[in-house]
Amino acid sequence: MREKIGQMIQLTGFFFAGSGEETGPAHEMEIPKEVVKNAASILNVVGAGRLKEVQEKYLEENAHKIPLLFMADVIHGYRTILPIPLAQSCSFDPELVKEGAAVAARESAAAGLHVTFSPMADLVRDPRWGRCMESTGEDAYLNGQMARAAVEGYQGASLLDEGTIAACLKHFAAYGGAEGGRDYNSVDISELTLREQYLPAYEEAVKAGTALVMTSFNTINGIPASANRWLNEDILRKQWGFDGVLISDYGAIHELMMHGVAASKEEAGKLAIEAGVDLDMVSPVYGEVLEKLVLDGEVPMELVDRSARRVLELKNRLGLLDAPFRSEKLMEQEAELMHCEAHRASARKLAEESLVLLKNEGILPLRPETMKKNTIALIGPYARSRELYSAWSLFARNEEVTTIEEGLQNAMKDSPEYAGIRLLVEEGCPILDEGEEIVSFRQQLITNDWNERGIDAEEKLTAAVRAAKEADVAILALGEHIQHSGEGACRSQLRLSKAQRELFKAVKAVNPNTVVVLFSGRPLIFPRISAEAGAILQAWRPGTEGGDAVAAVLTGQVNPSGRLSMSFPKAEGQIPVYYNHLRTGRPAVNGTSARFTSTYRDLDGEAAYPFGYGLSYTSFAYGPVKTDKKIYGLEEPMTASATVTNTGERAGYEVVQCYVQDVAGTTARPVRELKGFQKIWLEPGEEKEVSFTITEAQTRIITRSGSCETEPGTFRIFIGKDSRAEGAYAEVEKR
Ligand code: BGC
């Protein structure tokens, strides 16, 4: 029995390799030696050589020679760092996201890993939550498409193929709904919202074949996910047919005691195994109490057999039972693949397509031919920063990141129009204000250290203003600190630091042509910049190739095509602000503050920049929405189309978005919901007819009786450029 229980335990690197990344509290573990000797898995230790050593040593002691599973958080790339997932989803390009995941898989597999704790399909409506950077935003359909793409990219056609790794879908379920946007907090949502909004993306990833699922830390309507039979057994396994491994989140089984649903480790262990959790991630519970629970007749042995079998099946699916190192050429592959040219090209393309142009008063792309002073100033703490990845880039190498300065130099060097144009670069101010402190992912205290380093802030600001004055255009590279987002990095204020706001003011005062490039892991709030900057480019955390990608968009080598996957609020007090909210009895009127409507006295309820929004260097016009029929049968799919024309002077991508409003249901319906999107390329003057098929499954709702079905009635179909879906729609009926 101890050997089987061993298969249900994941330990940290400290147990086997002396080190590793930790994301939770260390526990005193009194797990019997024999159980440790048979532990199934280890997390966040990497490197082909190191893992080979650990595996060899482990196998020497393991009676049945069953290899360890190596898992890690490869959230947006292993060494070649892709943009953060929130940015990736702004590409609205599942194929590119899939390719990015395949890049991450090849590098991870070469480093000896078997499983990544990704994708995260948690729907999120609250930008205060630090982990929205790991999500793909606020929309169930987009999240589902992105989660599917990631699973397919990681796992390839078969986990026996070289360069694949198993995906672990997380965090099941509704972790993104944490109250107040505070990590680990309770989730209290109606079953209607849970089933219609939060669950579908996980289901899509399960259908795509994710090999593992991870439970979430939170309670859902009073029951923690790791003790939630309804979620894990009834929905995940029975309804969706998931037959892979369900792993707890880090220490989550132990935390059942902190949640107040278990009074002892025994109770916690019993609850978790009864709720179907197969693998206990770094908690002492299964290792210490499962054996006793079985011997005392509290837990049937079949549950241990069932979970151990699932873990062994996963090892078998990965080919580990036949070949404990999967590939004999790990070291060579590691040397060859890491941050190789092909991977960098994929990461760059994904970064380019994830950038969102929020504002442009004709100042972008840069036009060197009109520059009288032949000078561009690049100013701000992100001008030369290599921290363009995120707190989750555990295996990134700083020196492999291209900065914005280097990116601009590369772009200018390659194009003759920039001959004779100089680039002045000034830091201007630090990212953090004086006295501001952040505890980092690795639990170090980070502060603004300019004083200690003897840097004179006044002088730096003066130099920046001087550069801005001398230049035709000032590009301000501003943003949050890398440690401002990620796990345990929630914020109640979403503004840039005071120093950066002052820098913007000072630069803008001497140069009206000011472009702001924003680096962040979440939607930020920046009313002054919104009102006064000539252009704003949301760059997120774009990864190792971020500098080149940003420069390509600034110089116009690439026409921006990213669209927001999460709404940007105008003020913290508006949160949550998301596009597909339920209609109210007193809807707000065109973003006004009219009394007795659902809005604020001091602000309207509209987002600063809504879901689906993003500008291009060209313009697109939409023709009327046409449908193939006016009346459909209940089970019939609906087909709608519209003609989209590039009415500007540049070729570019447009993300054509299809939204549906169910006019009246037996339960209240959202204003509209995304049901399809297509990213199309149009040459100037070119037009294309874009058509969408909305399946019957896509019009199902949770009805008043609790069933999930399509109800008869009127539907409005919008095809447009963003979630405001302004303009005409087609009205059809389902009977
Ligand atoms: C996080 C998971 C992560 C795990 C392992 C936890 O704290 O919530 O997303 O995969 O740690 O590092």
Short mmCIF file of N, CA and C and ligand atoms in Angstrom, two decimals, residues 23 43-44 73 117 131 134 170-171 175 214 217 249-250 281 392 487, ligand 1:
data_model
loop_
_atom_site.label_atom_id
_atom_site.label_comp_id
_atom_site.label_asym_id
_atom_site.label_seq_id
_atom_site.Cartn_x
_atom_site.Cartn_y
_atom_site.Cartn_z
N THR A 23 6.51 27.76 -4.28
CA THR A 23 5.47 28.78 -4.37
C THR A 23 4.53 28.75 -3.17
N LEU A 43 8.59 18.69 -8.23
CA LEU A 43 8.24 19.88 -9.02
C LEU A 43 9.33 20.95 -9.02
N ASN A 44 9.34 21.66 -10.15
CA ASN A 44 10.17 22.85 -10.32
C ASN A 44 11.67 22.66 -10.15
N ASP A 73 6.37 24.84 -13.57
CA ASP A 73 5.54 25.93 -14.06
C ASP A 73 6.19 26.57 -15.29
N PHE A 117 2.58 22.98 -15.58
CA PHE A 117 1.36 23.41 -14.89
C PHE A 117 0.71 24.54 -15.69
N ARG A 131 -2.87 37.43 -10.68
CA ARG A 131 -2.71 36.32 -11.61
C ARG A 131 -3.49 36.50 -12.90
N GLU A 134 -1.66 35.52 -15.98
CA GLU A 134 -1.57 34.11 -16.41
C GLU A 134 -2.83 33.65 -17.10
N LYS A 170 -5.43 24.33 -15.20
CA LYS A 170 -5.68 24.81 -13.84
C LYS A 170 -6.47 26.11 -13.88
N HIS A 171 -6.98 26.61 -12.77
CA HIS A 171 -7.10 25.97 -11.46
C HIS A 171 -8.57 25.67 -11.31
N TYR A 175 -10.94 29.92 -9.89
CA TYR A 175 -9.93 30.61 -9.07
C TYR A 175 -9.90 32.11 -9.38
N MET A 214 -5.58 20.57 -12.33
CA MET A 214 -5.18 20.97 -10.97
C MET A 214 -6.38 21.61 -10.26
N PHE A 217 -7.16 26.77 -5.20
CA PHE A 217 -7.01 27.01 -3.77
C PHE A 217 -8.32 27.41 -3.09
N ASP A 249 -3.55 21.81 -5.87
CA ASP A 249 -2.57 22.89 -5.95
C ASP A 249 -1.64 22.76 -4.73
N TYR A 250 -0.62 23.57 -4.74
CA TYR A 250 0.48 23.49 -3.78
C TYR A 250 -0.01 23.57 -2.32
N MET A 281 -0.05 17.72 -4.03
CA MET A 281 1.13 18.54 -4.33
C MET A 281 1.67 19.16 -3.02
N TRP A 392 6.68 34.69 -13.43
CA TRP A 392 6.54 33.25 -13.70
C TRP A 392 7.55 32.74 -14.72
N GLU A 487 1.57 35.39 -8.99
CA GLU A 487 0.92 34.83 -7.80
C GLU A 487 1.23 35.67 -6.56
C1 BGC B 1 0.19 27.87 -7.95
C2 BGC B 1 0.09 26.95 -9.14
C3 BGC B 1 1.46 26.39 -9.45
C4 BGC B 1 1.96 25.66 -8.23
C5 BGC B 1 3.30 24.97 -8.43
C6 BGC B 1 0.90 27.21 -6.79
O1 BGC B 1 1.17 28.11 -5.77
O2 BGC B 1 -1.11 28.28 -7.58
O3 BGC B 1 -0.42 27.66 -10.23
O4 BGC B 1 1.38 25.57 -10.57
O5 BGC B 1 2.08 26.59 -7.18
O6 BGC B 1 4.35 25.82 -8.45
#
